[in-house]
PDB file of C-alpha atoms in Angstrom:
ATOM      1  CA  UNK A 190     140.193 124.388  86.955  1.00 62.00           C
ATOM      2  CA  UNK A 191     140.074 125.081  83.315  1.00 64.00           C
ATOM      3  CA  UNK A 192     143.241 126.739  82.375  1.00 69.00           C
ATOM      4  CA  UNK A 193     144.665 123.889  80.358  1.00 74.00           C
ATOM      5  CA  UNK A 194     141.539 122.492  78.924  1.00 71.00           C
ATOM      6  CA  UNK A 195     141.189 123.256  75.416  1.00 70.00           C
ATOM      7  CA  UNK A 196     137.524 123.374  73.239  1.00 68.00           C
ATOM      8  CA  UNK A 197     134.364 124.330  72.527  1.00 65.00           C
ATOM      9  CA  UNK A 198     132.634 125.308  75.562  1.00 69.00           C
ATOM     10  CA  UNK A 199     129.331 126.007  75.218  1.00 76.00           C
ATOM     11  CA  UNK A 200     125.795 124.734  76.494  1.00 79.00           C
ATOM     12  CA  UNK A 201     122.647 125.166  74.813  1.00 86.00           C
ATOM     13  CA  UNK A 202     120.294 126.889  77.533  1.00 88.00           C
ATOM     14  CA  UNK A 203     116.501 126.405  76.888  1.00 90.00           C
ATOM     15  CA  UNK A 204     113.645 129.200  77.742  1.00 91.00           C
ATOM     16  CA  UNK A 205     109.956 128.823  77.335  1.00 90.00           C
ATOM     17  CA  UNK A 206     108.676 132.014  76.002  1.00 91.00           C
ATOM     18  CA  UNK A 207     104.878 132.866  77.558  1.00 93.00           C
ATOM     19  CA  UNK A 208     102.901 134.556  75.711  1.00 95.00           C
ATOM     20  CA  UNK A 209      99.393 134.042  77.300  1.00 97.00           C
ATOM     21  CA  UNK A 210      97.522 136.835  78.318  1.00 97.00           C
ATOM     22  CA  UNK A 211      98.299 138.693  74.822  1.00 97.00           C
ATOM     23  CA  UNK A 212     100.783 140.698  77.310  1.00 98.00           C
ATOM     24  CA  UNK A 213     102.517 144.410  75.724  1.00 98.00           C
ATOM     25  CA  UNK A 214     106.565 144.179  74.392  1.00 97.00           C
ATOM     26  CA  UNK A 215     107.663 145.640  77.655  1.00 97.00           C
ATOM     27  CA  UNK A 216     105.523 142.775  80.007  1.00 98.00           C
ATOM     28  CA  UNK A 217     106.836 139.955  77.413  1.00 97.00           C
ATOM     29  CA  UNK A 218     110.378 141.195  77.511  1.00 97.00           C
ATOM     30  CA  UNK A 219     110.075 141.541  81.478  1.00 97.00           C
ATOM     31  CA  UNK A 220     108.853 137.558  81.230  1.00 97.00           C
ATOM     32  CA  UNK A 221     112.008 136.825  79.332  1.00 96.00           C
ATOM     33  CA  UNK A 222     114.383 138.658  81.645  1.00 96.00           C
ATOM     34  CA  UNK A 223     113.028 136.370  84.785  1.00 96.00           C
ATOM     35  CA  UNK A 224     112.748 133.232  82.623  1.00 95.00           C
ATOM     36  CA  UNK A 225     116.566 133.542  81.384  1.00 94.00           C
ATOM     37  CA  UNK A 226     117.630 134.794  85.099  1.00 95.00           C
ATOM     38  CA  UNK A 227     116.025 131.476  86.245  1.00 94.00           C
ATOM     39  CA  UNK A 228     117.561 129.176  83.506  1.00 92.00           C
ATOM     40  CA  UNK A 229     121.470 130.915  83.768  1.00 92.00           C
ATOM     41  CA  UNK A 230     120.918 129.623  87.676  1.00 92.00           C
ATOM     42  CA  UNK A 231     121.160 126.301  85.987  1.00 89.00           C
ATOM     43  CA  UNK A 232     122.814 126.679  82.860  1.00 89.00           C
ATOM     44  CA  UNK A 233     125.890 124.336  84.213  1.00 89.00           C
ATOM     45  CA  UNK A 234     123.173 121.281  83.455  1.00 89.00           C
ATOM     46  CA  UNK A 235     124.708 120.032  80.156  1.00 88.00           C
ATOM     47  CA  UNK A 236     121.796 120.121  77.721  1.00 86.00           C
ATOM     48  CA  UNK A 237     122.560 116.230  77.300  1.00 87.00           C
ATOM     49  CA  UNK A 238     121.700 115.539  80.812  1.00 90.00           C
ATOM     50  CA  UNK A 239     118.408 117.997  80.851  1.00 88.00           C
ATOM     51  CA  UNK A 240     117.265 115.479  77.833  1.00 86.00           C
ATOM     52  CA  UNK A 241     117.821 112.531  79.779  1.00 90.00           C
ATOM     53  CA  UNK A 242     115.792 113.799  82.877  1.00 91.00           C
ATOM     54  CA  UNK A 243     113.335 115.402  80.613  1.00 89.00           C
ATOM     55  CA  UNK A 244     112.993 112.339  78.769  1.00 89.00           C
ATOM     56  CA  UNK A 245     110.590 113.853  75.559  1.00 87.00           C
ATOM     57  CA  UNK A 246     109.423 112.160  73.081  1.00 86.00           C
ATOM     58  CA  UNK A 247     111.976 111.506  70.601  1.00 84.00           C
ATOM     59  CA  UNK A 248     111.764 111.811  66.600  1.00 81.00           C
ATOM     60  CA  UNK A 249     114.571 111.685  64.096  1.00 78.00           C
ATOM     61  CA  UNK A 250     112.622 114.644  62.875  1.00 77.00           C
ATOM     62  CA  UNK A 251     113.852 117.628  65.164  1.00 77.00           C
ATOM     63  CA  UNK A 252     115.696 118.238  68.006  1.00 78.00           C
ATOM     64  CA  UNK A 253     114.739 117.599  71.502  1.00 79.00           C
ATOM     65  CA  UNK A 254     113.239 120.244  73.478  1.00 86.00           C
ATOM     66  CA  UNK A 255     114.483 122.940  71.216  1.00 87.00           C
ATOM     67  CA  UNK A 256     113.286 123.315  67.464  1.00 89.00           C
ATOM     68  CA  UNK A 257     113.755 127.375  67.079  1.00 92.00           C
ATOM     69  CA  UNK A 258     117.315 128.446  68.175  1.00 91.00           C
ATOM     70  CA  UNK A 259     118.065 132.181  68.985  1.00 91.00           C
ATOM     71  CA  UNK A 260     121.461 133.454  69.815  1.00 89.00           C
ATOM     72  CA  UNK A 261     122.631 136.866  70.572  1.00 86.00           C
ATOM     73  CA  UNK A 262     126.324 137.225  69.564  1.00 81.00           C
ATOM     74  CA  UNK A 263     127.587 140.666  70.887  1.00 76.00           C
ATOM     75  CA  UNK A 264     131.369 139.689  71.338  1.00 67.00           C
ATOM     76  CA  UNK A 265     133.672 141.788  70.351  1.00 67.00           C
ATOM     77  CA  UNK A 266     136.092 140.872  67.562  1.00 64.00           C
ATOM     78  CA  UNK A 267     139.402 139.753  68.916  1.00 66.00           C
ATOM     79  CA  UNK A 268     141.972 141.097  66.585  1.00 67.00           C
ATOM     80  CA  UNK A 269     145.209 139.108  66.434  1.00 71.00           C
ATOM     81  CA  UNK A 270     148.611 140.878  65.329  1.00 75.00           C
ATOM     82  CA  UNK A 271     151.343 138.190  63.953  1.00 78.00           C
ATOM     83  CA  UNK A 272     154.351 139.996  62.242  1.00 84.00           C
ATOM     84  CA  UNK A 273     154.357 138.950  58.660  1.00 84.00           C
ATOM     85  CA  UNK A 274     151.082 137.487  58.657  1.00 83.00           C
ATOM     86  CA  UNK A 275     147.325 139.149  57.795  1.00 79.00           C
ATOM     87  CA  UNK A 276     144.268 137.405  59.486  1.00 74.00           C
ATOM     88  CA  UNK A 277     141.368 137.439  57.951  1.00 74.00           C
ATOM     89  CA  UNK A 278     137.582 136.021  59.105  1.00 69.00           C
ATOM     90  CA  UNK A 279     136.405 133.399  57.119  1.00 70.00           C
ATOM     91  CA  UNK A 280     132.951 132.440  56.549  1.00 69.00           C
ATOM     92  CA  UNK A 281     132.380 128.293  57.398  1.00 68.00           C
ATOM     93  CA  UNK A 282     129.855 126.868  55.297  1.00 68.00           C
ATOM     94  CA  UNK A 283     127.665 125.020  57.347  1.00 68.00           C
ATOM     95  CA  UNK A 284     125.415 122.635  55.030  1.00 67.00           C
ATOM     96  CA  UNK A 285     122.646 121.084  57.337  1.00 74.00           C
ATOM     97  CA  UNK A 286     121.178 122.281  60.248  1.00 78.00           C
ATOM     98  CA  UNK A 287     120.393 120.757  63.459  1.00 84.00           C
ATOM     99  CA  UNK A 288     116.850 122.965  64.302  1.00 89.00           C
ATOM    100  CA  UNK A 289     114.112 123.676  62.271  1.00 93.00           C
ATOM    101  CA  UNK A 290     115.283 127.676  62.625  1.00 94.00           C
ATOM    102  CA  UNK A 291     118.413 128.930  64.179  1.00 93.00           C
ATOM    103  CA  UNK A 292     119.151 133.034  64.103  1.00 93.00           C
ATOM    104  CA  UNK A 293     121.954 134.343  64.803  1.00 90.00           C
ATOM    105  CA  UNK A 294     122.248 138.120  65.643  1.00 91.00           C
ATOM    106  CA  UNK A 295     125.603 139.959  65.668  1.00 86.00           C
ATOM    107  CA  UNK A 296     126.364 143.260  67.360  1.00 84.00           C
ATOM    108  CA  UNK A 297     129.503 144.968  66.604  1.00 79.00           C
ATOM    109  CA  UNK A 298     130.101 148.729  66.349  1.00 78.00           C
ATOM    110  CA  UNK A 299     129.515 148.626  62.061  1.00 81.00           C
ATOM    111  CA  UNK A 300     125.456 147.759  63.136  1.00 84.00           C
ATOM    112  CA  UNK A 301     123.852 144.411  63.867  1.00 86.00           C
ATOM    113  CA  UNK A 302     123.282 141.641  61.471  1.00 88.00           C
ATOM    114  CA  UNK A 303     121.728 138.344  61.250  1.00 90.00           C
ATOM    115  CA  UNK A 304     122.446 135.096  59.893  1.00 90.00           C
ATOM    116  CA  UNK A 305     119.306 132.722  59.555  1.00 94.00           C
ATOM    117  CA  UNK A 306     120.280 128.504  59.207  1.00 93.00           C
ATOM    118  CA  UNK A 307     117.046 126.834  58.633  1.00 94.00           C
ATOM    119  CA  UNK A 308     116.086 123.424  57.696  1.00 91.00           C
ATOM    120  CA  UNK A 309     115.658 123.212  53.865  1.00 91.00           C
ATOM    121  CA  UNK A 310     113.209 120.454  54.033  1.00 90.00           C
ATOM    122  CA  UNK A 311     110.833 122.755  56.013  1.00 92.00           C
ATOM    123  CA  UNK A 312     111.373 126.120  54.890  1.00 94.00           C
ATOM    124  CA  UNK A 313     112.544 127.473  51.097  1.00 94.00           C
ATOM    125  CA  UNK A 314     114.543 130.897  50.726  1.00 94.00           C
ATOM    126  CA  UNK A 315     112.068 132.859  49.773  1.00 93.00           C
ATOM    127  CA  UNK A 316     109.881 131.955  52.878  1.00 93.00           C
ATOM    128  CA  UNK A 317     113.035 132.471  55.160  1.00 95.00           C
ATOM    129  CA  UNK A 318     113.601 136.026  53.818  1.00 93.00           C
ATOM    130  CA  UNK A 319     110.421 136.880  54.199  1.00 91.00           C
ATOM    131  CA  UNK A 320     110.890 135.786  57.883  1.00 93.00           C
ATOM    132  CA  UNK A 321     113.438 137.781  58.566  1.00 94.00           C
ATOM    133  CA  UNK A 322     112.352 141.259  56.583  1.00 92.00           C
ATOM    134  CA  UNK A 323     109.209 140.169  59.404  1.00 93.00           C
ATOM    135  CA  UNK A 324     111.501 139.740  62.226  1.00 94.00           C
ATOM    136  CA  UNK A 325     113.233 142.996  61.552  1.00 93.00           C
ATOM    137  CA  UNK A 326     109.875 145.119  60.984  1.00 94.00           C
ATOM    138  CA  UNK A 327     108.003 143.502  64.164  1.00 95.00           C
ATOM    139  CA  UNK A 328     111.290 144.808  66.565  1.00 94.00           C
ATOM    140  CA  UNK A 329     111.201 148.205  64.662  1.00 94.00           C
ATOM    141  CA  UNK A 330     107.588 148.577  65.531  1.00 95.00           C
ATOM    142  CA  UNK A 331     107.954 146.879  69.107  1.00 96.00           C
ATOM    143  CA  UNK A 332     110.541 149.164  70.111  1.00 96.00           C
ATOM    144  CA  UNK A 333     108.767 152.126  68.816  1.00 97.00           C
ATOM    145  CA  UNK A 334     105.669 151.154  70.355  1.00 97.00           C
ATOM    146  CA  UNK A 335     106.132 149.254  73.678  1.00 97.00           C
ATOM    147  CA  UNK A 336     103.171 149.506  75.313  1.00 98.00           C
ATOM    148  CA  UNK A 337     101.192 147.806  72.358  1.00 97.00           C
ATOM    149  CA  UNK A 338     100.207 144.167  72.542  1.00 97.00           C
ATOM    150  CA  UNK A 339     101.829 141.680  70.770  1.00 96.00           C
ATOM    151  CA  UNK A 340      98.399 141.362  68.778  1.00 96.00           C
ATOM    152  CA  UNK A 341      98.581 144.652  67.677  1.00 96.00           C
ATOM    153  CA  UNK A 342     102.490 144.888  66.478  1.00 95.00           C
ATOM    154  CA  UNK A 343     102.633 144.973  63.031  1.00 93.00           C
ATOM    155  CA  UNK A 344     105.500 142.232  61.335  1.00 91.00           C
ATOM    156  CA  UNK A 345     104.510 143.012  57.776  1.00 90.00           C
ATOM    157  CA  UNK A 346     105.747 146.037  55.956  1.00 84.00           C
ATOM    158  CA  UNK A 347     103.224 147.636  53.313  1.00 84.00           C
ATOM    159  CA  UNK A 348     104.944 146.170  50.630  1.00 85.00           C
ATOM    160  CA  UNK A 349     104.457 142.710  51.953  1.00 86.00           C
ATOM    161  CA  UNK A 350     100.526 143.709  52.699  1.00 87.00           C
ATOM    162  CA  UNK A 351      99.862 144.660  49.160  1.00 88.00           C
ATOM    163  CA  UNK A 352     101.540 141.704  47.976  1.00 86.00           C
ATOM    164  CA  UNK A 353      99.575 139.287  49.667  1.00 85.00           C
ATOM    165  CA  UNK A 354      96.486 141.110  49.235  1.00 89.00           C
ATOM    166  CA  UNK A 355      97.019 141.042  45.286  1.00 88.00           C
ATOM    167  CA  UNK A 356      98.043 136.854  45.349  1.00 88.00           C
ATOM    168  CA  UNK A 357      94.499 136.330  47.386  1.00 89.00           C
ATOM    169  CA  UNK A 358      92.746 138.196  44.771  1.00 89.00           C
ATOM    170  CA  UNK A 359      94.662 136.258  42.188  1.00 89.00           C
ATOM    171  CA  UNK A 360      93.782 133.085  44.080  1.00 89.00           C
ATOM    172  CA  UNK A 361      89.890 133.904  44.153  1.00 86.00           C
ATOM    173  CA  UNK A 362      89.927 134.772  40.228  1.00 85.00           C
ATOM    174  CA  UNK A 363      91.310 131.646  39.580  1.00 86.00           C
ATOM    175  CA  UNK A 364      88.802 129.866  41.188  1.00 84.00           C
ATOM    176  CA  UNK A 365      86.104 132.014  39.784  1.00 79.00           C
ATOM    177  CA  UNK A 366      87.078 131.058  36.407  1.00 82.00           C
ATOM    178  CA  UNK A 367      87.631 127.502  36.848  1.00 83.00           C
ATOM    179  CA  UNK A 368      84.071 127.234  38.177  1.00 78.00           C
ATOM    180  CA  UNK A 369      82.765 129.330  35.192  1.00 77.00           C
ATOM    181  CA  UNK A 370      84.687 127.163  33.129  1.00 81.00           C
ATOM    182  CA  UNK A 371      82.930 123.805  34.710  1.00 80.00           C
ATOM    183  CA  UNK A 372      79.813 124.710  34.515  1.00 77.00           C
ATOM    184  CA  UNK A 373      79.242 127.897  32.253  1.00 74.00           C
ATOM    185  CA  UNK A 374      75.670 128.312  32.369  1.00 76.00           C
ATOM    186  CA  UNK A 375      75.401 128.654  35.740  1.00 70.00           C
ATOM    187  CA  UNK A 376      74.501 131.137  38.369  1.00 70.00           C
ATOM    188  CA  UNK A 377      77.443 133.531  39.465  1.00 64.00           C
ATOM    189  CA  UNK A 378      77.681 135.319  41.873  1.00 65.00           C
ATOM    190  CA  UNK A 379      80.417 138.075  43.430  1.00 65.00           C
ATOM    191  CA  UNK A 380      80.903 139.603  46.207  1.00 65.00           C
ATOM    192  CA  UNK A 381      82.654 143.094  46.282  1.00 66.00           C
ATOM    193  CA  UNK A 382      84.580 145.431  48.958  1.00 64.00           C
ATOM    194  CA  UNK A 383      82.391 148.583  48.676  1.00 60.00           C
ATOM    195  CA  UNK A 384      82.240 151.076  51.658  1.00 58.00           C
ATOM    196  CA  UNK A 385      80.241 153.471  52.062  1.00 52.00           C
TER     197      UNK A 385
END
């Protein structure tokens, strides 16, 4: 039926994610697997269709339906001999994107990398590699430790902890001496981490 049509086939396939109950990595990814087995029995439903049933509430803002986008790319590389010719990948620049976050993971046999396409008028670079050093430590420690709750998974490496720790300390000396500048005479008092 499709051998001599020629395009991009491909269908963007919602999934709600449930995370109530504060369930462990292995219940949540167990959720997943039933939640994706139930949407690929309908993933011929063309996404366009699903929004006109659905019929959300629409803003020019973000997508409907689907603002975070995750996609798992573990197809192999198709290598292409021409005589007298060398193929070579190359990158497209894509300028805009159509989701507040879309992440795309590829496996091949070198390791598995991700590219992250975000919405620059929600998120700067700095926040979005932070996101992903995040992403990266939170599987680490979820694969390590499957039994854990999602509560208890750590996402933030050490480095990231003490860095945040020192910019809320900066934050609260700032204030400190902006009040002691306002009103110098006045009372002051601090309150310190001591254990004992």
């Amino acid at each position: 039926e499709t051998e001599r049509l020629i395009g991009f086939f491909i269908n963007l396939l919602p999934l709600h994610t449930d995370l109530s109950g504060d369930p462990t990595f292995a219940e949540l990814v167990l959720r997943v697997r039933e939640v994706a087995l139930g949407a690929y029995a309908h993933q011929d439903i063309p996404f366009d269709k699903l929004v006109e049933d659905l019929q959300p509430e629409r803003s020019l803002s973000h997508n409907p339906i689907v603002q975070a986008l995750f996609v798992m790319q573990n197809v192999p590389a198709q290598r292409r001999d021409l005589p007298g010719l060398e193929l070579i990948p190359f990158p497209a620049s894509i300028s805009r994107s159509k989701f507040d976050v879309a992440v795309f993971i590829r496996a091949n046999a070198s390791g598995t990398f991700q590219d992250w396409l975000y919405s620059t008028e929600l998120f700067d670079k700095s926040t979005i590699l932070r996101m992903a050093s995040n992403y990266e430590h939170l599987l680490r420690n979820a694969v390590d430790h499957p039994e854990s709750r999602l509560s208890t998974l750590e996402f933030q490496s050490a480095n990231e902890k003490q860095q945040l720790e020192y910019e809320k300390t900066q934050r609260k000396q700032s204030q400190r001496s902006k009040l002691m500048s306002a009103s110098p005479k006045a009372v002051n008092l601090a309150e310190t981490d001591q254990k004992q």
